[in-house]
XYZ file of C-alpha atoms in Angstrom:
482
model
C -54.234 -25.444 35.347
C -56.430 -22.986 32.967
C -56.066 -23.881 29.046
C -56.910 -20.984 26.645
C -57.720 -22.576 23.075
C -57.446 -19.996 19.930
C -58.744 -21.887 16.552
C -57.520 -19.605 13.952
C -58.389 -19.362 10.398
C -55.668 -17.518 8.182
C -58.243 -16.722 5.651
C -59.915 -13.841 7.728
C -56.295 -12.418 8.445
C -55.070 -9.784 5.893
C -51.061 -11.043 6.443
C -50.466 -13.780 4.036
C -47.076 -15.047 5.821
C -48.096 -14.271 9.466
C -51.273 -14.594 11.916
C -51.380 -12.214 14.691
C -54.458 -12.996 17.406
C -55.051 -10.053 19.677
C -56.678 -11.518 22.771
C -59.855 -9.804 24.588
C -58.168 -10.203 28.011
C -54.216 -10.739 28.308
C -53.047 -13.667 29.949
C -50.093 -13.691 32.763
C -48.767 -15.517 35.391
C -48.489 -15.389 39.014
C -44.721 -15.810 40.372
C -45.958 -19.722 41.215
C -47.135 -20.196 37.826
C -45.942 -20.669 34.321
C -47.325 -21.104 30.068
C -47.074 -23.661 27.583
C -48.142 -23.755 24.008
C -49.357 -26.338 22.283
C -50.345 -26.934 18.806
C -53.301 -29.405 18.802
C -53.870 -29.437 14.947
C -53.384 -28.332 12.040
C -55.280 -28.421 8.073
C -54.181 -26.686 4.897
C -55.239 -27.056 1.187
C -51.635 -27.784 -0.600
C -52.418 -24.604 -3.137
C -49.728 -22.999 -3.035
C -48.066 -22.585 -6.017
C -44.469 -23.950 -6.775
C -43.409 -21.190 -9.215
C -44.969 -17.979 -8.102
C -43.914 -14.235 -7.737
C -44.674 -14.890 -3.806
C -41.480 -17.877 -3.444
C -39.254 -15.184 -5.793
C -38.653 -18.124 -8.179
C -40.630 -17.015 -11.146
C -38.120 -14.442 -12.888
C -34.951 -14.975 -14.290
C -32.866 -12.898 -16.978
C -31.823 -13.412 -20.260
C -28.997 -11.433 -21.240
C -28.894 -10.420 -25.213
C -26.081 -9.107 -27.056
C -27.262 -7.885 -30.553
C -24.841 -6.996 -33.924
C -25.180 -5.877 -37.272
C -26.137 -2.515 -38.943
C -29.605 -0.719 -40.369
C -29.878 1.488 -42.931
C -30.055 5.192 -42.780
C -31.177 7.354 -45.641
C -28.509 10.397 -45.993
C -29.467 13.538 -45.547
C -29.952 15.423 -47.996
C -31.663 12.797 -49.930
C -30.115 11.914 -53.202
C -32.275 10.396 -54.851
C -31.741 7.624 -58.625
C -32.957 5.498 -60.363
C -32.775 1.437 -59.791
C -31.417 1.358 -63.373
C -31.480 2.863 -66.500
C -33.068 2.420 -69.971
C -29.557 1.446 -71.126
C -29.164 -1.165 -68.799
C -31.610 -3.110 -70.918
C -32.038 -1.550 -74.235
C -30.014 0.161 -76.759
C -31.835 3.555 -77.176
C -34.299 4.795 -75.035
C -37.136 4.177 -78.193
C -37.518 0.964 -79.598
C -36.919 -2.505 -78.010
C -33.644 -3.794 -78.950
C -32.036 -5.459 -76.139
C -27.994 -4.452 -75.242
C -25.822 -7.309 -75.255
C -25.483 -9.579 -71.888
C -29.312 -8.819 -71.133
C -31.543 -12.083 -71.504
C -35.375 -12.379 -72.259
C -37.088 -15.403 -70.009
C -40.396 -16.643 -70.550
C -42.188 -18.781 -67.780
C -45.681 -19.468 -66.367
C -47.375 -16.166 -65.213
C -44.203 -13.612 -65.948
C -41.575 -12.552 -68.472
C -38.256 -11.862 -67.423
C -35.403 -9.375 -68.351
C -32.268 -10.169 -66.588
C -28.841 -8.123 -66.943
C -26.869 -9.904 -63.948
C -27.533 -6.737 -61.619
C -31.584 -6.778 -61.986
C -34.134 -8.969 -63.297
C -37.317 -7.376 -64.357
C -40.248 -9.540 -63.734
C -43.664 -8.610 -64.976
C -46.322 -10.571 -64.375
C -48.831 -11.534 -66.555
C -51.056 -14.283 -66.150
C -51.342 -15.039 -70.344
C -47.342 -15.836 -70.978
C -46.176 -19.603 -71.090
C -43.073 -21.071 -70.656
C -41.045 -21.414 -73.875
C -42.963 -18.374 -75.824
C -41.698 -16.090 -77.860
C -44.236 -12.945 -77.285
C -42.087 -9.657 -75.885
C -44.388 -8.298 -73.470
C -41.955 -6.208 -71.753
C -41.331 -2.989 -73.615
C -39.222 -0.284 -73.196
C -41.182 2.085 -70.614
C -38.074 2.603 -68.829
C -37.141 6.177 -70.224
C -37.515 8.592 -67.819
C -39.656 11.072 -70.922
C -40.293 8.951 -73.937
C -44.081 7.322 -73.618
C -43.699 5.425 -77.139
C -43.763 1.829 -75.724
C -46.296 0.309 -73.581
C -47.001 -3.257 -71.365
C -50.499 -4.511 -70.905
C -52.233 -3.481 -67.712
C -54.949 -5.792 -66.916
C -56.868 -5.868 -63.456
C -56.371 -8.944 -60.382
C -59.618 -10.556 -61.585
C -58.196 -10.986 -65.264
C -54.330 -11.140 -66.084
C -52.871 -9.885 -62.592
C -50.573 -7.908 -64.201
C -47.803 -6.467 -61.991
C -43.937 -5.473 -61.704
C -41.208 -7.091 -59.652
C -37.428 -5.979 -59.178
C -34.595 -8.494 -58.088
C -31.630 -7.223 -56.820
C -29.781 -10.141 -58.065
C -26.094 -9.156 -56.510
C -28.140 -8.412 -53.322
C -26.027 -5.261 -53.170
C -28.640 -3.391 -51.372
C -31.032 -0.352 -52.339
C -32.761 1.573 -50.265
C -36.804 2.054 -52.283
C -37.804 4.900 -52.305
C -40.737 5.589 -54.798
C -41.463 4.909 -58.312
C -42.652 7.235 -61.078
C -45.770 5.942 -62.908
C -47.689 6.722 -65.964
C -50.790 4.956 -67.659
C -52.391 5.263 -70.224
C -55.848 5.456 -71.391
C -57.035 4.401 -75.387
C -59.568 7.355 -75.056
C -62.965 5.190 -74.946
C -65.803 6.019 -73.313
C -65.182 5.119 -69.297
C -66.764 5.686 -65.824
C -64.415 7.824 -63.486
C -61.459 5.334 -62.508
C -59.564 5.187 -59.859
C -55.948 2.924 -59.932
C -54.137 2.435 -55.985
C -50.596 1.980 -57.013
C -48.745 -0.453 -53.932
C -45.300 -1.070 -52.923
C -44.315 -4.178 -50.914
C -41.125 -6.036 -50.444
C -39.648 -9.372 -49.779
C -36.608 -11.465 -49.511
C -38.037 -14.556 -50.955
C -40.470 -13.377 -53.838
C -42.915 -15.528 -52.103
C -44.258 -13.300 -48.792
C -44.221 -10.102 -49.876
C -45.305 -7.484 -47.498
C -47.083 -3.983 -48.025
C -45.156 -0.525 -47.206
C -47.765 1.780 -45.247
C -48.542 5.565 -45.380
C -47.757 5.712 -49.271
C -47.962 9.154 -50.312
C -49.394 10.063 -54.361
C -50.081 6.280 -54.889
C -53.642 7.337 -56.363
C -54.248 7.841 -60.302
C -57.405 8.806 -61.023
C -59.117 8.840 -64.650
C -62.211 11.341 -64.976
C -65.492 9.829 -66.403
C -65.404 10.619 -70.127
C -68.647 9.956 -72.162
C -67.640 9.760 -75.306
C -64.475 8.969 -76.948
C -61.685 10.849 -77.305
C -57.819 11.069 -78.076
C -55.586 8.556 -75.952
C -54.812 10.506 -72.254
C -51.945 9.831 -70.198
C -51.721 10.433 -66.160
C -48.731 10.132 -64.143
C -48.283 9.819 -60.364
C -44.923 9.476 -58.101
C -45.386 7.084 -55.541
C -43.280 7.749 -52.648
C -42.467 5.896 -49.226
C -42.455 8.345 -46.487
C -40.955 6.827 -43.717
C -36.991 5.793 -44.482
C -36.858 1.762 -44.206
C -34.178 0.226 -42.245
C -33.734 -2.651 -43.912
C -32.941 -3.875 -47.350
C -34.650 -6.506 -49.112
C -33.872 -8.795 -52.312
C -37.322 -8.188 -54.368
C -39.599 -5.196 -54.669
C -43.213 -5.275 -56.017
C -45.253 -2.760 -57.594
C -48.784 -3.519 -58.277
C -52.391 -1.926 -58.127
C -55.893 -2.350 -57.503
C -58.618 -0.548 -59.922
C -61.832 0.467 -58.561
C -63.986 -0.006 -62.083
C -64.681 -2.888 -64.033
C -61.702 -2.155 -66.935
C -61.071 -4.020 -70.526
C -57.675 -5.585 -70.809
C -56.490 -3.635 -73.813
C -57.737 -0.385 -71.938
C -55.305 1.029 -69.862
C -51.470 0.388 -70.640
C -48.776 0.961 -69.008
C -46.070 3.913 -70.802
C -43.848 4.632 -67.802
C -42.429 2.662 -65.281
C -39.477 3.611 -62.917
C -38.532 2.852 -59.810
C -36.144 4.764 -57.375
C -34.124 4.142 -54.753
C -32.090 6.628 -52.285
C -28.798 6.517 -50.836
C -28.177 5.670 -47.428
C -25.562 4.991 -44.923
C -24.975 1.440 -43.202
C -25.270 2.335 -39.127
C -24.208 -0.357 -36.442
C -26.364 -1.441 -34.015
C -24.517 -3.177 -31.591
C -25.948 -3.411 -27.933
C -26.688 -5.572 -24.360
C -30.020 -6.282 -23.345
C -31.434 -7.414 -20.035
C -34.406 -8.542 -20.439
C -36.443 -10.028 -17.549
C -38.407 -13.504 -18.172
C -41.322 -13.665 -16.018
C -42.861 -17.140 -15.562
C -46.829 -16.797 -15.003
C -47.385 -18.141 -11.174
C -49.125 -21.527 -10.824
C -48.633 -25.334 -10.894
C -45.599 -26.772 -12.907
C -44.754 -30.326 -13.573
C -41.756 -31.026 -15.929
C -43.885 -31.285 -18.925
C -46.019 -27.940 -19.041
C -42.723 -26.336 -17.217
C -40.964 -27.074 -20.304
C -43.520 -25.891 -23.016
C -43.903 -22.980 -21.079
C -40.119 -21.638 -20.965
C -40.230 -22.472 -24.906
C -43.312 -20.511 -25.931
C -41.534 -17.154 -23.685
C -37.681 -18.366 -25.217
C -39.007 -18.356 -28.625
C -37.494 -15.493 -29.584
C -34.282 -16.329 -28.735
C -34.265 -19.212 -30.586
C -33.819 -21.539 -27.321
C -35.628 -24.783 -26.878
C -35.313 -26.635 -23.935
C -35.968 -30.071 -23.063
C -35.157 -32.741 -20.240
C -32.920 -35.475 -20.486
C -34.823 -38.889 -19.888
C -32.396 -40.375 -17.736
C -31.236 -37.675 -15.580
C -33.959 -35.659 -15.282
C -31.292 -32.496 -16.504
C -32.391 -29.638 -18.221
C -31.077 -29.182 -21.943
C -30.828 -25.822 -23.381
C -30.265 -26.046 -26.965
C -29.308 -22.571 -28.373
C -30.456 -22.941 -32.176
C -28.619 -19.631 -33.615
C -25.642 -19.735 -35.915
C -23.009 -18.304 -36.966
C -23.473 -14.652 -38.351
C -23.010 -13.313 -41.571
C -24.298 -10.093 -42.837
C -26.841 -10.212 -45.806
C -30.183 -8.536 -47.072
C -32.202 -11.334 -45.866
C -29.942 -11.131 -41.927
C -29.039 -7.825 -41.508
C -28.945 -8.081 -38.171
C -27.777 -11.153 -35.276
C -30.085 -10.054 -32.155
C -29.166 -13.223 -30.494
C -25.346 -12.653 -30.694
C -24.756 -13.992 -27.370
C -27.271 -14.847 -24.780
C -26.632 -15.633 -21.037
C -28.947 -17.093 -18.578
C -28.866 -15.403 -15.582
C -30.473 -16.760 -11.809
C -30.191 -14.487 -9.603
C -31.611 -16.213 -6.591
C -30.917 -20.013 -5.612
C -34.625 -20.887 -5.758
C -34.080 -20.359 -9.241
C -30.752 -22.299 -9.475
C -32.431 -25.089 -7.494
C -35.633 -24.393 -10.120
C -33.282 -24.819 -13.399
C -30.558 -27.535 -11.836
C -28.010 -24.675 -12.376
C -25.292 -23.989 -9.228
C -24.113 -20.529 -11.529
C -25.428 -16.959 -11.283
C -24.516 -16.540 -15.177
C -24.354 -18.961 -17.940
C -23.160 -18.528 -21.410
C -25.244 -20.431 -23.838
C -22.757 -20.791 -26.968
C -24.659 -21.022 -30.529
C -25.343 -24.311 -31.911
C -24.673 -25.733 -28.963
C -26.675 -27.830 -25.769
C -25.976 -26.323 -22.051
C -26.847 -29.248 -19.778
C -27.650 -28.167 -16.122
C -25.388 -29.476 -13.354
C -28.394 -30.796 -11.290
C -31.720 -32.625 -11.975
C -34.725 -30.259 -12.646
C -36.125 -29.575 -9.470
C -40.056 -28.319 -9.823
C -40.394 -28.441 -5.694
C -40.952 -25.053 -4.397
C -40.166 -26.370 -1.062
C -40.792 -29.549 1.112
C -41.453 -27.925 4.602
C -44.123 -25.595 6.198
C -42.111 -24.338 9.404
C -44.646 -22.754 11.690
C -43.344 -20.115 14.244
C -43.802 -17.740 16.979
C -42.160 -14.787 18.808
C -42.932 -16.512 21.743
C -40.265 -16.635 24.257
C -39.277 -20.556 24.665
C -37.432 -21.388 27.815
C -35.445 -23.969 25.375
C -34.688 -21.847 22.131
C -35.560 -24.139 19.289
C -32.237 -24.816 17.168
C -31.857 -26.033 13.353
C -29.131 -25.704 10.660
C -30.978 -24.465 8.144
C -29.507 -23.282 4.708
C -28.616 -19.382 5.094
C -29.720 -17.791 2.088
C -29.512 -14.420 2.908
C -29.985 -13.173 -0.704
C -32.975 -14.720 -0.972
C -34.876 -12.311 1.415
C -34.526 -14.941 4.241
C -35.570 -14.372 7.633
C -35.287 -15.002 11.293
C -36.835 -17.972 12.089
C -38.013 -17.303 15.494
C -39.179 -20.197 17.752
C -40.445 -23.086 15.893
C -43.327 -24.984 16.643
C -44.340 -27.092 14.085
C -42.202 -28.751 10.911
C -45.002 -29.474 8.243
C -44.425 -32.002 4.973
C -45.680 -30.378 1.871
C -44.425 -32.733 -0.775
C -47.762 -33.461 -1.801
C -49.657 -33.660 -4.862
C -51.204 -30.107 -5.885
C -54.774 -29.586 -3.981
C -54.415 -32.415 -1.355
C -55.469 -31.636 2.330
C -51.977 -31.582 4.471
C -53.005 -32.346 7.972
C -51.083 -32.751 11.720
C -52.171 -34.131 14.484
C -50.367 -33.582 17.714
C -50.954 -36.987 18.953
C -47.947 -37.296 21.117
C -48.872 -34.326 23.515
C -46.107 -32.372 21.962
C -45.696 -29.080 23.805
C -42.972 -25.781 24.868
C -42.510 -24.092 28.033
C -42.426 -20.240 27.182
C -40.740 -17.727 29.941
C -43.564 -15.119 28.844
C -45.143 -14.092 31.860
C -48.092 -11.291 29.942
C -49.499 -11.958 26.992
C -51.821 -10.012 25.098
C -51.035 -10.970 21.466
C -49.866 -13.930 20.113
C -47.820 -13.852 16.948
C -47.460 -16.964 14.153
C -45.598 -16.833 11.146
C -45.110 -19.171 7.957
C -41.964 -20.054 6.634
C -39.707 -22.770 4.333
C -36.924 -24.618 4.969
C -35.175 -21.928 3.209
C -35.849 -19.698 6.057
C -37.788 -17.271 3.648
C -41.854 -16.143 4.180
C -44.356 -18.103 3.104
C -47.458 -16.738 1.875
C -50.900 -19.323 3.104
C -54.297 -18.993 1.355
C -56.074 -20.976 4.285
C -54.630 -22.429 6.764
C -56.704 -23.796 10.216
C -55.119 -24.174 13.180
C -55.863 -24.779 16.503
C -53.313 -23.432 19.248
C -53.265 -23.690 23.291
C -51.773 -21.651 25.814
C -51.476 -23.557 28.889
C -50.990 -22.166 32.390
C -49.399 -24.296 34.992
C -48.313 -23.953 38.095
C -44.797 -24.301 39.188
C -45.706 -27.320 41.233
C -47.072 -29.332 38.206
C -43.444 -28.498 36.575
């Protein structure tokens, strides 16, 4: 009898899922004389991950159907006004308000309010209940008789804001500006004239790439008659959305007085524009980042890459079922939700790792709005409960099993097994064997010279090992031992 021991570490071996040891000097039999092989023993560090790109169990698809429209500037542009001096006032000099259109005075702003627009200008010096008119009428497109205080952020804040009460929807487009200077002696002065928007008139946010929003005020050093500059502000990219409120304010780069600089004109302009739909289905892959899951950081990890479907999922206490709670409503166009981009969402698993993963038994599932999708099975966070160690090695009893053909899970042949190896352990434990029972399999090989070991699951799919040490024996015997 002649025993040939191989002690193989997988480590040193570039195959993650198989070790191949080519021998020095083959082995073979004489006709009187036949092999075993044994495994002795066997060590592995339980690091393999249960949700990794390696088991095919960390991707699933979410399948989006988006509705609803953007705006689209026509082309030509035809360009008008948000309103017009006789919205407000009876002649385009003076301040005599048309019927229907009410003055407000709160904290911080005046209003002027028609039922289509309110005109907000804000002002840190008016109080609720006064009587003051600081709005004037600097709405005419030519007439610079009237004037509003312009005072600078670090005094009276003064700016503009524009309601579209009806929320029909305009498209901003620039506004025409003019201030004016009470001819005192001044340092050059530059006013930045910004545009934002908002649906709330609390968050307002900027619109970039302005073009003319500067107004610049040469130095003068001595006094002189009242001057006047103008400047059209203009957006240069076409928005696609709408909003409620629209802000125009400024910065000032000088130190200014706050009866300095007033200002004379003040009109904003919208274009027209065409409502365009923007109905489509998305795939979108969902990758899961590979490592260690229990049910807890499973969970908070789906939700943080759902967010922006507005899913939140959760686990039932008692039967350890996943809960999919799909938070979106009911649609209904307006400024503030033009669009639904979670019209209809479907989880799709594609492989029954997954299905297993989620507790789901479906390739597709609908997930209805306002609604909880409970999973048929109990979460199941074990990537799999068996290391099933293998050769090509010819046995002279096959191995048999009945082992779950999942063929669409990149399964396998299984070859010869030679080992059956618990996993189900806690993350970073040593798994070990020890063939104490003498366990070993007459082969029908009679030349050897390469043996060939591969890893697999109880799914019948290739396992990928970081380390695993194992110690192997071929045995040659002769027929007379047999």
């Amino acid at each position: 009898m002649s025993v040939f021991n191989f002690y193989v570490d997988t480590s040193t071996i570039d195959d993650r899922n198989k070790a191949e040891i080519i021998l020095d000097t083959p082995i073979q039999t004489q006709p009187n004389e036949y092999l075993e092989v044994k495994v002795i023993d066997v060590s592995m560090m339980n690091d393999n991950y249960n949700i990794s790109s390696s088991l095919n169990n960390n991707e699933f698809v979410i399948i989006r159907t988006q509705t609803g429209n953007i705006a689209v500037a026509d082309t030509p542009l035809v360009i008008t006004t948000f309103f017009a001096y006789y919205d407000f006032y009876q002649t385009n000099t003076g301040n005599s308000l048309v019927s229907g259109v009410t003055r407000g005075h709160y904290d911080g702003y005046e209003t002027l309010e028609n039922g289509t627009w309110t005109i907000y200008y804000h002002n840190t010096d008016v109080v609720a209940g006064s009587n003051t008119h600081y709005i004037h009428n600097v709405f005419d497109d030519t007439n610079l008789t009237e004037s509003v205080i312009l005072s600078p952020p670090s005094s009276k804040d003064t700016y503009w804001v524009f309601e579209d009460v009806l929320e029909t929807g305009y498209m901003f487009h620039e506004v025409d500006i003019t201030l004016e200077h009470d001819g005192r002696a001044r340092p050059e002065t530059t006013f930045t004239i910004n545009l934002s928007y908002s649906n709330d008139k609390i968050t307002f946010t900027d619109y970039t790439g302005l073009t003319g929003n500067t107004i610049t005020f040469s130095q003068l050093s001595t006094s002189t008659l009242p001057t006047t500059l103008s400047a059209s502000v203009v957006i240069p990219s076409a928005p696609s959305r709408l909003y409620k409120y629209y802000k125009v304010y400024f910065s000032v780069n000088q130190s200014i007085f706050d009866d300095e600089y007033t200002f004379v004109k003040m009109r904003p302009k919208k274009k027209d524009y065409t409502l365009q739909d923007i109905y489509g289905i998305y795939t979108e892959i969902i990758t899961i980042p590979d490592g260690f899951y229990n049910s807890t950081n499973f969970i908070t990890t789906l939700n943080s890459l759902l967010l922006s479907y507005n899913l939140v999922l959760s686990i039932n206490s008692i039967t350890n079922k996943l809960l999919i709670q799909n938070n979106n409503s009911s649609f209904t166009y307006s400024l503030s939700t033009p669009n639904d981009l979670n019209n209809e969402l479907k989880l799709i698993l594609n492989n029954n790792l997954l299905k297993r993963l989620f507790g789901m038994t479906a390739d597709e599932t609908t997930l209805p709005k306002n609604t909880i999708t409970t999973s048929n099975n109990a979460l199941n966070l074990l990537h799999y409960q068996k290391l099933v160690l293998t050769t090509d090695l010819t046995f002279n009893v096959p191995t048999t099993h009945l082992l779950k053909e999942w063929k669409e899970d990149k399964a396998d042949g299984m070859r010869n097994i030679l080992l059956w190896l618990p996993v189900d352990y806690a993350p970073y434990t040593i798994i070990k064997y020890k063939n104490y029972e003498g366990l070993s399999y007459r082969i029908n090989d009679s030349y050897i010279k390469n043996l060939n070991f591969y890893f697999y699951n109880e799914f019948k799919q290739s396992v990928d090992i970081n380390r695993l040490l194992f110690h192997i024996q071929i045995i040659k015997k002769n027929i007379s031992y047999y």
